[in-house]
PDB file of C-alpha atoms and ligand atoms in Angstrom:
ATOM      1  CA  MET O   1     -43.710   9.124 -34.232  1.00 91.00           C
ATOM      2  CA  ASN O   2     -42.569   5.505 -34.287  1.00 96.00           C
ATOM      3  CA  ILE O   3     -38.838   5.420 -34.984  1.00 98.00           C
ATOM      4  CA  ASN O   4     -39.173   1.934 -36.490  1.00 97.00           C
ATOM      5  CA  LYS O   5     -41.115   3.570 -39.324  1.00 97.00           C
ATOM      6  CA  ALA O   6     -38.582   6.353 -39.942  1.00 98.00           C
ATOM      7  CA  PRO O   7     -37.311   6.248 -43.554  1.00 98.00           C
ATOM      8  CA  PHE O   8     -33.682   5.992 -42.378  1.00 98.00           C
ATOM      9  CA  MET O   9     -34.600   3.067 -40.085  1.00 98.00           C
ATOM     10  CA  GLU O  10     -36.571   1.196 -42.733  1.00 98.00           C
ATOM     11  CA  GLU O  11     -33.705   1.566 -45.197  1.00 98.00           C
ATOM     12  CA  LEU O  12     -31.095   0.406 -42.702  1.00 98.00           C
ATOM     13  CA  ILE O  13     -33.198  -2.600 -41.682  1.00 98.00           C
ATOM     14  CA  GLN O  14     -33.726  -3.546 -45.316  1.00 98.00           C
ATOM     15  CA  THR O  15     -29.991  -3.216 -46.002  1.00 98.00           C
ATOM     16  CA  CYS O  16     -29.151  -5.541 -43.084  1.00 98.00           C
ATOM     17  CA  SER O  17     -31.629  -8.154 -44.340  1.00 98.00           C
ATOM     18  CA  ASN O  18     -30.346  -7.903 -47.920  1.00 98.00           C
ATOM     19  CA  MET O  19     -26.758  -8.294 -46.830  1.00 98.00           C
ATOM     20  CA  TYR O  20     -27.616 -11.242 -44.597  1.00 98.00           C
ATOM     21  CA  ARG O  21     -29.322 -13.014 -47.502  1.00 98.00           C
ATOM     22  CA  LEU O  22     -26.337 -12.346 -49.749  1.00 98.00           C
ATOM     23  CA  GLY O  23     -24.268 -14.320 -47.253  1.00 98.00           C
ATOM     24  CA  TRP O  24     -21.973 -11.430 -46.356  1.00 98.00           C
ATOM     25  CA  ASN O  25     -23.020 -11.203 -42.707  1.00 98.00           C
ATOM     26  CA  GLU O  26     -22.980 -14.612 -41.125  1.00 98.00           C
ATOM     27  CA  ARG O  27     -23.638 -14.748 -37.364  1.00 98.00           C
ATOM     28  CA  ASN O  28     -22.666 -11.276 -36.004  1.00 98.00           C
ATOM     29  CA  GLY O  29     -20.336 -10.611 -38.946  1.00 98.00           C
ATOM     30  CA  GLY O  30     -20.291  -7.070 -40.300  1.00 98.00           C
ATOM     31  CA  ASN O  31     -21.563  -3.742 -39.029  1.00 98.00           C
ATOM     32  CA  ILE O  32     -23.070  -0.506 -40.308  1.00 99.00           C
ATOM     33  CA  SER O  33     -22.930   3.078 -39.083  1.00 99.00           C
ATOM     34  CA  MET O  34     -24.962   5.862 -40.656  1.00 99.00           C
ATOM     35  CA  ARG O  35     -24.744   9.538 -39.763  1.00 98.00           C
ATOM     36  CA  LEU O  36     -28.131  11.156 -39.167  1.00 98.00           C
ATOM     37  CA  THR O  37     -28.894  14.836 -39.050  1.00 98.00           C
ATOM     38  CA  GLN O  38     -30.645  16.393 -36.072  1.00 97.00           C
ATOM     39  CA  PHE O  39     -33.424  17.289 -38.489  1.00 97.00           C
ATOM     40  CA  GLU O  40     -33.962  13.614 -39.441  1.00 97.00           C
ATOM     41  CA  ALA O  41     -33.830  12.227 -35.908  1.00 98.00           C
ATOM     42  CA  ALA O  42     -35.749  14.929 -33.989  1.00 97.00           C
ATOM     43  CA  PRO O  43     -39.293  13.875 -35.011  1.00 97.00           C
ATOM     44  CA  TYR O  44     -38.701  10.427 -33.463  1.00 98.00           C
ATOM     45  CA  LEU O  45     -36.960  11.063 -30.153  1.00 96.00           C
ATOM     46  CA  ASP O  46     -35.745  13.683 -27.721  1.00 95.00           C
ATOM     47  CA  THR O  47     -32.191  14.045 -29.005  1.00 92.00           C
ATOM     48  CA  ALA O  48     -31.161  15.837 -25.796  1.00 93.00           C
ATOM     49  CA  LYS O  49     -32.072  12.835 -23.613  1.00 97.00           C
ATOM     50  CA  SER O  50     -29.298  10.320 -22.962  1.00 98.00           C
ATOM     51  CA  LEU O  51     -30.325   6.806 -21.868  1.00 98.00           C
ATOM     52  CA  ARG O  52     -26.767   6.008 -20.877  1.00 98.00           C
ATOM     53  CA  ARG O  53     -23.232   7.135 -21.571  1.00 98.00           C
ATOM     54  CA  ILE O  54     -20.487   4.893 -22.913  1.00 98.00           C
ATOM     55  CA  SER O  55     -16.768   5.426 -23.281  1.00 98.00           C
ATOM     56  CA  LEU O  56     -15.412   5.233 -26.817  1.00 97.00           C
ATOM     57  CA  HIS O  57     -11.838   4.475 -25.655  1.00 91.00           C
ATOM     58  CA  PHE O  58     -10.522   6.636 -28.510  1.00 93.00           C
ATOM     59  CA  ASP O  59     -10.715  10.234 -29.628  1.00 96.00           C
ATOM     60  CA  ALA O  60     -13.510  10.947 -32.077  1.00 98.00           C
ATOM     61  CA  SER O  61     -13.616  14.718 -31.427  1.00 98.00           C
ATOM     62  CA  PRO O  62     -14.140  15.681 -35.103  1.00 98.00           C
ATOM     63  CA  LEU O  63     -17.485  13.850 -34.789  1.00 98.00           C
ATOM     64  CA  ALA O  64     -18.552  15.603 -31.547  1.00 98.00           C
ATOM     65  CA  ASN O  65     -22.333  16.080 -31.321  1.00 98.00           C
ATOM     66  CA  LYS O  66     -22.945  14.044 -34.463  1.00 98.00           C
ATOM     67  CA  LEU O  67     -25.641  11.353 -34.455  1.00 98.00           C
ATOM     68  CA  PHE O  68     -25.079   7.817 -35.747  1.00 98.00           C
ATOM     69  CA  LEU O  69     -27.367   4.852 -36.157  1.00 98.00           C
ATOM     70  CA  VAL O  70     -25.118   1.854 -35.502  1.00 98.00           C
ATOM     71  CA  THR O  71     -25.408  -1.940 -35.413  1.00 99.00           C
ATOM     72  CA  GLY O  72     -24.737  -3.596 -32.054  1.00 98.00           C
ATOM     73  CA  THR O  73     -21.706  -5.638 -31.135  1.00 98.00           C
ATOM     74  CA  GLY O  74     -22.361  -9.360 -31.222  1.00 98.00           C
ATOM     75  CA  LYS O  75     -25.731  -8.806 -32.866  1.00 98.00           C
ATOM     76  CA  TYR O  76     -26.869 -10.724 -35.947  1.00 98.00           C
ATOM     77  CA  PHE O  77     -27.892  -8.910 -39.158  1.00 98.00           C
ATOM     78  CA  LYS O  78     -30.426 -11.737 -39.548  1.00 98.00           C
ATOM     79  CA  ASN O  79     -32.318 -10.453 -36.472  1.00 98.00           C
ATOM     80  CA  VAL O  80     -32.289  -6.678 -37.072  1.00 98.00           C
ATOM     81  CA  GLU O  81     -35.625  -6.726 -38.917  1.00 98.00           C
ATOM     82  CA  ARG O  82     -37.364  -8.707 -36.161  1.00 98.00           C
ATOM     83  CA  ASP O  83     -36.156  -6.491 -33.289  1.00 98.00           C
ATOM     84  CA  PRO O  84     -34.456  -3.233 -34.316  1.00 98.00           C
ATOM     85  CA  ALA O  85     -34.235  -1.766 -30.781  1.00 98.00           C
ATOM     86  CA  HIS O  86     -32.330  -4.799 -29.543  1.00 98.00           C
ATOM     87  CA  ASN O  87     -29.868  -4.992 -32.415  1.00 98.00           C
ATOM     88  CA  LEU O  88     -29.326  -1.319 -33.300  1.00 98.00           C
ATOM     89  CA  GLY O  89     -28.639   1.885 -31.397  1.00 98.00           C
ATOM     90  CA  LEU O  90     -28.700   5.601 -32.037  1.00 98.00           C
ATOM     91  CA  ILE O  91     -25.749   7.339 -30.449  1.00 98.00           C
ATOM     92  CA  ARG O  92     -24.441  10.876 -30.244  1.00 98.00           C
ATOM     93  CA  VAL O  93     -20.731  11.516 -29.875  1.00 98.00           C
ATOM     94  CA  ALA O  94     -20.260  13.630 -26.741  1.00 98.00           C
ATOM     95  CA  GLU O  95     -18.767  17.099 -26.755  1.00 98.00           C
ATOM     96  CA  ASP O  96     -15.470  15.679 -25.396  1.00 98.00           C
ATOM     97  CA  GLY O  97     -15.166  13.249 -28.344  1.00 98.00           C
ATOM     98  CA  VAL O  98     -14.211  10.296 -26.112  1.00 98.00           C
ATOM     99  CA  ASN O  99     -17.681   9.371 -24.871  1.00 98.00           C
ATOM    100  CA  ALA O 100     -21.000   8.801 -26.567  1.00 98.00           C
ATOM    101  CA  ASP O 101     -24.609   8.968 -25.405  1.00 98.00           C
ATOM    102  CA  ILE O 102     -27.047   6.240 -26.325  1.00 98.00           C
ATOM    103  CA  LEU O 103     -30.303   7.941 -27.305  1.00 98.00           C
ATOM    104  CA  TRP O 104     -32.234   4.893 -28.476  1.00 98.00           C
ATOM    105  CA  GLY O 105     -31.783   1.128 -28.863  1.00 98.00           C
ATOM    106  CA  PHE O 106     -29.240  -1.396 -27.513  1.00 98.00           C
ATOM    107  CA  SER O 107     -32.215  -2.334 -25.348  1.00 98.00           C
ATOM    108  CA  ASP O 108     -30.542  -5.331 -23.678  1.00 98.00           C
ATOM    109  CA  GLY O 109     -27.737  -3.154 -22.336  1.00 98.00           C
ATOM    110  CA  GLY O 110     -25.486  -3.850 -25.306  1.00 98.00           C
ATOM    111  CA  GLY O 111     -23.377  -1.357 -27.175  1.00 98.00           C
ATOM    112  CA  PRO O 112     -22.137  -0.367 -30.608  1.00 98.00           C
ATOM    113  CA  THR O 113     -20.040  -2.593 -32.877  1.00 98.00           C
ATOM    114  CA  SER O 114     -16.530  -3.511 -31.781  1.00 98.00           C
ATOM    115  CA  GLU O 115     -15.382  -2.001 -35.083  1.00 98.00           C
ATOM    116  CA  LEU O 116     -16.476   1.495 -34.012  1.00 98.00           C
ATOM    117  CA  PRO O 117     -12.850   2.778 -34.087  1.00 97.00           C
ATOM    118  CA  ALA O 118     -12.597   1.817 -37.782  1.00 98.00           C
ATOM    119  CA  HIS O 119     -16.063   3.224 -38.503  1.00 98.00           C
ATOM    120  CA  PHE O 120     -15.492   6.535 -36.745  1.00 98.00           C
ATOM    121  CA  SER O 121     -11.941   6.986 -38.080  1.00 98.00           C
ATOM    122  CA  SER O 122     -13.304   6.298 -41.564  1.00 98.00           C
ATOM    123  CA  HIS O 123     -16.181   8.753 -41.085  1.00 98.00           C
ATOM    124  CA  ILE O 124     -13.635  11.403 -40.053  1.00 98.00           C
ATOM    125  CA  ALA O 125     -11.454  10.676 -43.101  1.00 98.00           C
ATOM    126  CA  ARG O 126     -14.336  10.636 -45.590  1.00 98.00           C
ATOM    127  CA  LEU O 127     -16.045  13.727 -44.110  1.00 98.00           C
ATOM    128  CA  SER O 128     -12.816  15.672 -44.537  1.00 98.00           C
ATOM    129  CA  ARG O 129     -13.030  14.826 -48.256  1.00 97.00           C
ATOM    130  CA  ASP O 130     -16.760  15.031 -48.814  1.00 97.00           C
ATOM    131  CA  SER O 131     -19.237  16.796 -46.539  1.00 97.00           C
ATOM    132  CA  SER O 132     -22.117  14.693 -47.945  1.00 98.00           C
ATOM    133  CA  HIS O 133     -20.493  11.477 -46.642  1.00 98.00           C
ATOM    134  CA  ARG O 134     -22.759   9.507 -44.275  1.00 98.00           C
ATOM    135  CA  VAL O 135     -22.377   5.741 -44.316  1.00 99.00           C
ATOM    136  CA  ILE O 136     -19.759   3.119 -43.469  1.00 99.00           C
ATOM    137  CA  ILE O 137     -20.542  -0.545 -44.097  1.00 99.00           C
ATOM    138  CA  HIS O 138     -18.312  -3.430 -43.073  1.00 98.00           C
ATOM    139  CA  CYS O 139     -19.130  -6.946 -44.256  1.00 99.00           C
ATOM    140  CA  HIS O 140     -17.547 -10.289 -45.019  1.00 98.00           C
ATOM    141  CA  ALA O 141     -18.310 -10.236 -48.765  1.00 98.00           C
ATOM    142  CA  THR O 142     -17.557 -13.795 -49.851  1.00 98.00           C
ATOM    143  CA  ASN O 143     -15.617 -13.371 -53.074  1.00 98.00           C
ATOM    144  CA  ILE O 144     -13.631 -10.316 -51.997  1.00 99.00           C
ATOM    145  CA  LEU O 145     -12.611 -12.356 -48.970  1.00 98.00           C
ATOM    146  CA  ALA O 146     -11.751 -15.357 -51.167  1.00 98.00           C
ATOM    147  CA  MET O 147      -9.688 -13.130 -53.450  1.00 98.00           C
ATOM    148  CA  THR O 148      -7.480 -12.035 -50.551  1.00 99.00           C
ATOM    149  CA  TYR O 149      -6.257 -15.665 -50.350  1.00 98.00           C
ATOM    150  CA  THR O 150      -5.307 -15.883 -54.010  1.00 98.00           C
ATOM    151  CA  HIS O 151      -4.219 -12.384 -55.051  1.00 98.00           C
ATOM    152  CA  PRO O 152      -1.288 -10.113 -54.144  1.00 98.00           C
ATOM    153  CA  LEU O 153      -2.323  -7.608 -51.485  1.00 98.00           C
ATOM    154  CA  ASP O 154      -1.371  -4.244 -52.903  1.00 98.00           C
ATOM    155  CA  ASP O 155      -3.752  -1.473 -53.906  1.00 99.00           C
ATOM    156  CA  ARG O 156      -2.664  -1.207 -57.519  1.00 98.00           C
ATOM    157  CA  THR O 157      -2.702  -4.836 -58.611  1.00 98.00           C
ATOM    158  CA  PHE O 158      -5.846  -5.638 -56.593  1.00 99.00           C
ATOM    159  CA  THR O 159      -7.643  -2.660 -58.153  1.00 99.00           C
ATOM    160  CA  ARG O 160      -6.476  -3.599 -61.641  1.00 98.00           C
ATOM    161  CA  SER O 161      -7.803  -7.152 -61.261  1.00 98.00           C
ATOM    162  CA  LEU O 162     -11.223  -5.875 -60.134  1.00 99.00           C
ATOM    163  CA  TRP O 163     -11.369  -3.271 -62.920  1.00 99.00           C
ATOM    164  CA  GLN O 164     -10.594  -6.009 -65.466  1.00 98.00           C
ATOM    165  CA  MET O 165     -13.365  -8.320 -64.229  1.00 98.00           C
ATOM    166  CA  SER O 166     -16.340  -6.134 -65.057  1.00 98.00           C
ATOM    167  CA  THR O 167     -16.843  -3.141 -67.338  1.00 98.00           C
ATOM    168  CA  GLU O 168     -18.624  -0.978 -64.748  1.00 98.00           C
ATOM    169  CA  CYS O 169     -15.893  -1.181 -62.099  1.00 98.00           C
ATOM    170  CA  ILE O 170     -13.642   1.647 -63.254  1.00 98.00           C
ATOM    171  CA  VAL O 171     -16.708   3.881 -63.483  1.00 98.00           C
ATOM    172  CA  VAL O 172     -18.096   2.932 -60.042  1.00 98.00           C
ATOM    173  CA  PHE O 173     -14.795   3.074 -58.160  1.00 99.00           C
ATOM    174  CA  PRO O 174     -12.392   5.030 -60.410  1.00 98.00           C
ATOM    175  CA  GLU O 175     -10.165   5.867 -57.425  1.00 98.00           C
ATOM    176  CA  GLY O 176      -9.527   2.123 -56.918  1.00 98.00           C
ATOM    177  CA  VAL O 177      -9.539   0.091 -53.719  1.00 99.00           C
ATOM    178  CA  GLY O 178      -7.186   0.100 -50.744  1.00 99.00           C
ATOM    179  CA  VAL O 179      -5.946  -3.201 -49.342  1.00 99.00           C
ATOM    180  CA  LEU O 180      -4.727  -3.863 -45.809  1.00 98.00           C
ATOM    181  CA  PRO O 181      -2.779  -6.959 -44.794  1.00 98.00           C
ATOM    182  CA  TRP O 182      -4.265  -9.169 -42.089  1.00 98.00           C
ATOM    183  CA  MET O 183      -4.473  -7.190 -38.869  1.00 98.00           C
ATOM    184  CA  LEU O 184      -6.167  -7.725 -35.526  1.00 98.00           C
ATOM    185  CA  CYS O 185      -9.750  -6.517 -35.904  1.00 98.00           C
ATOM    186  CA  GLY O 186     -11.612  -4.290 -33.441  1.00 96.00           C
ATOM    187  CA  THR O 187      -8.480  -2.287 -32.588  1.00 96.00           C
ATOM    188  CA  ASP O 188      -7.591   1.395 -32.883  1.00 95.00           C
ATOM    189  CA  GLU O 189      -4.649   0.314 -35.044  1.00 97.00           C
ATOM    190  CA  ILE O 190      -6.783  -1.275 -37.762  1.00 98.00           C
ATOM    191  CA  GLY O 191      -9.089   1.748 -37.394  1.00 97.00           C
ATOM    192  CA  ARG O 192      -6.219   4.144 -38.124  1.00 97.00           C
ATOM    193  CA  ALA O 193      -4.944   2.017 -41.033  1.00 98.00           C
ATOM    194  CA  THR O 194      -8.471   1.841 -42.526  1.00 98.00           C
ATOM    195  CA  ALA O 195      -8.933   5.607 -42.201  1.00 98.00           C
ATOM    196  CA  GLU O 196      -5.599   6.183 -43.930  1.00 98.00           C
ATOM    197  CA  LYS O 197      -6.837   4.152 -46.905  1.00 98.00           C
ATOM    198  CA  MET O 198     -10.162   6.015 -46.747  1.00 98.00           C
ATOM    199  CA  ASN O 199      -8.290   9.252 -47.480  1.00 98.00           C
ATOM    200  CA  ASP O 200      -7.810   7.928 -51.010  1.00 98.00           C
ATOM    201  CA  TYR O 201     -10.525   5.309 -51.469  1.00 98.00           C
ATOM    202  CA  ARG O 202     -14.151   4.506 -50.589  1.00 98.00           C
ATOM    203  CA  LEU O 203     -13.365   0.802 -50.423  1.00 99.00           C
ATOM    204  CA  CYS O 204     -10.850  -0.804 -48.098  1.00 99.00           C
ATOM    205  CA  VAL O 205     -10.276  -4.537 -48.228  1.00 99.00           C
ATOM    206  CA  TRP O 206      -9.228  -6.269 -45.019  1.00 99.00           C
ATOM    207  CA  ALA O 207      -7.219  -9.339 -46.042  1.00 98.00           C
ATOM    208  CA  GLN O 208      -8.668 -12.642 -44.823  1.00 98.00           C
ATOM    209  CA  HIS O 209     -11.525 -10.744 -43.190  1.00 98.00           C
ATOM    210  CA  GLY O 210     -13.785  -8.594 -45.393  1.00 98.00           C
ATOM    211  CA  VAL O 211     -14.293  -5.105 -46.709  1.00 99.00           C
ATOM    212  CA  PHE O 212     -15.173  -1.558 -45.584  1.00 98.00           C
ATOM    213  CA  GLY O 213     -17.181   0.698 -47.871  1.00 99.00           C
ATOM    214  CA  ALA O 214     -18.033   4.393 -47.580  1.00 99.00           C
ATOM    215  CA  GLY O 215     -20.609   6.614 -49.227  1.00 98.00           C
ATOM    216  CA  SER O 216     -23.141   9.385 -48.928  1.00 98.00           C
ATOM    217  CA  SER O 217     -26.112   7.006 -48.709  1.00 98.00           C
ATOM    218  CA  LEU O 218     -26.849   3.373 -47.885  1.00 98.00           C
ATOM    219  CA  ASP O 219     -27.585   2.699 -51.558  1.00 98.00           C
ATOM    220  CA  GLU O 220     -24.321   4.216 -52.743  1.00 98.00           C
ATOM    221  CA  THR O 221     -22.260   2.401 -50.105  1.00 98.00           C
ATOM    222  CA  PHE O 222     -24.001  -0.927 -50.630  1.00 98.00           C
ATOM    223  CA  GLY O 223     -23.668  -0.408 -54.396  1.00 98.00           C
ATOM    224  CA  ILE O 224     -19.922   0.112 -54.381  1.00 98.00           C
ATOM    225  CA  ILE O 225     -19.395  -3.015 -52.254  1.00 99.00           C
ATOM    226  CA  GLU O 226     -21.810  -4.987 -54.438  1.00 98.00           C
ATOM    227  CA  THR O 227     -19.949  -3.946 -57.596  1.00 99.00           C
ATOM    228  CA  ALA O 228     -16.533  -4.909 -56.200  1.00 99.00           C
ATOM    229  CA  GLU O 229     -17.950  -8.179 -54.859  1.00 99.00           C
ATOM    230  CA  LYS O 230     -19.392  -9.069 -58.282  1.00 98.00           C
ATOM    231  CA  ALA O 231     -16.018  -8.387 -59.924  1.00 99.00           C
ATOM    232  CA  ALA O 232     -14.313 -10.526 -57.255  1.00 99.00           C
ATOM    233  CA  GLU O 233     -16.798 -13.303 -58.018  1.00 98.00           C
ATOM    234  CA  ILE O 234     -15.850 -13.220 -61.715  1.00 98.00           C
ATOM    235  CA  TYR O 235     -12.182 -13.198 -60.688  1.00 98.00           C
ATOM    236  CA  MET O 236     -12.648 -16.293 -58.519  1.00 98.00           C
ATOM    237  CA  LYS O 237     -14.809 -18.053 -61.149  1.00 98.00           C
ATOM    238  CA  THR O 238     -12.119 -17.568 -63.805  1.00 98.00           C
ATOM    239  CA  LEU O 239      -9.117 -18.136 -61.575  1.00 98.00           C
ATOM    240  CA  ASN O 240      -8.567 -21.783 -62.464  1.00 95.00           C
ATOM    241  CA  VAL O 241      -9.419 -21.679 -66.143  1.00 96.00           C
ATOM    242  CA  SER O 242      -7.308 -20.072 -68.826  1.00 95.00           C
ATOM    243  CA  ARG O 243      -8.571 -16.534 -69.319  1.00 95.00           C
ATOM    244  CA  LEU O 244      -8.655 -15.885 -73.063  1.00 98.00           C
ATOM    245  CA  ASN O 245      -9.872 -12.321 -72.803  1.00 98.00           C
ATOM    246  CA  THR O 246      -9.707  -9.334 -70.517  1.00 98.00           C
ATOM    247  CA  ILE O 247     -10.509  -5.627 -70.484  1.00 98.00           C
ATOM    248  CA  THR O 248      -7.303  -4.008 -71.704  1.00 98.00           C
ATOM    249  CA  ASP O 249      -5.743  -0.869 -70.241  1.00 98.00           C
ATOM    250  CA  GLU O 250      -6.663   0.942 -73.430  1.00 98.00           C
ATOM    251  CA  GLN O 251     -10.306  -0.072 -72.977  1.00 98.00           C
ATOM    252  CA  LEU O 252     -10.245   0.926 -69.289  1.00 98.00           C
ATOM    253  CA  ARG O 253      -8.940   4.348 -70.295  1.00 98.00           C
ATOM    254  CA  LEU O 254     -11.630   4.651 -72.951  1.00 98.00           C
ATOM    255  CA  LEU O 255     -14.322   3.761 -70.409  1.00 98.00           C
ATOM    256  CA  ALA O 256     -13.087   6.158 -67.724  1.00 98.00           C
ATOM    257  CA  GLU O 257     -12.884   8.974 -70.223  1.00 98.00           C
ATOM    258  CA  ALA O 258     -16.301   8.254 -71.769  1.00 98.00           C
ATOM    259  CA  PHE O 259     -17.914   8.324 -68.309  1.00 98.00           C
ATOM    260  CA  LYS O 260     -15.778  11.247 -67.124  1.00 98.00           C
ATOM    261  CA  ALA O 261     -14.486   9.210 -64.194  1.00 98.00           C
ATOM    262  CA  ASP O 262     -11.599  10.719 -62.246  1.00 98.00           C
ATOM    263  CA  TYR O 263      -9.563   7.497 -62.261  1.00 98.00           C
ATOM    264  CA  ARG O 264      -6.168   6.527 -60.876  1.00 98.00           C
ATOM    265  CA  LYS O 265      -4.118   6.984 -64.033  1.00 98.00           C
ATOM    266  CA  ASP O 266      -1.032   5.542 -62.343  1.00 98.00           C
ATOM    267  CA  PHE O 267      -2.903   2.231 -61.878  1.00 98.00           C
ATOM    268  CA  LEU O 268      -2.879   1.695 -65.648  1.00 98.00           C
ATOM    269  CA  PHE O 269       0.155   0.952 -67.830  1.00 97.00           C
TER     270      PHE O 269
HETATM  271  P1  13P U   1     -19.358  -6.784 -34.084  1.00 86.64           P
HETATM  272  O1  13P U   1     -20.350  -7.884 -33.747  1.00 86.64           O
HETATM  273  O2  13P U   1     -18.710  -6.225 -32.865  1.00 86.64           O
HETATM  274  O3  13P U   1     -19.999  -5.727 -34.958  1.00 86.64           O
HETATM  275  O4  13P U   1     -18.180  -7.441 -34.926  1.00 86.64           O
HETATM  276  C1  13P U   1     -18.429  -8.132 -36.112  1.00 86.64           C
HETATM  277  C2  13P U   1     -17.289  -8.099 -37.061  1.00 86.64           C
HETATM  278  O5  13P U   1     -17.483  -8.269 -38.241  1.00 86.64           O
HETATM  279  C3  13P U   1     -15.926  -7.845 -36.560  1.00 86.64           C
HETATM  280  O6  13P U   1     -15.053  -7.530 -37.590  1.00 86.64           O
HETATM  281 ZN1   ZN U   2     -15.746  -8.318 -39.565  1.00 86.64          ZN
END
């Protein structure tokens, strides 16, 4: 069967194109990794056959033998649809946890995203919380990025501002968002810091860079980023005018309780 027609592949390709058109993935900006089950991948390729082995340069042992469809380093989201095998790869973390086998894709000899440490550390953190977890998306969502230039960078106040900018926010991400200060990207260090935030949140903002989102499907992960990005857009649109109204803490509480959202009570007054 043609892997390009696999449901997981079609959905990933569509997500890349959507995100590109939203302006969140300029040039090679952003990356996606999605865990696949053996059951999903097996009809499309021999999952025992390695095309080549790469070193991960970090320990991802909790993910040993797991399969991930990943965007390529230096590759453009714009081009994924036109040539999936060139811009994406399917990898399996080796038994030793420090290598991975490429099973499909990266056809020009390329490799997975430079943010793989942050992706894999986040997958480990989220899987320890939720066995249905599957997807990590990193992108340069415009308004979230803009907000990191104009807003204090702590989890509580950043979360509160997003919650106040749109009624659905506290329901979609009741646990809030984590915020990291500017750090060097592509490193194990930012990977560890992201994973630490992912213990508590499914969204982690990277100041002056972008955002990481986690979820059990592409839709859910895209949706949580999209919701935060919309709230950040309202925040930026109303930043230089006098805000006459807001969603009060009492209203946030009412919302969270009405929708039975397990929210961060300590983030409200
Ligand atoms: P990659 O091209 O290696 O995925 O990097 C893009 C990016 O957004 C880095 O943070
Ligand atoms: Zn980035």
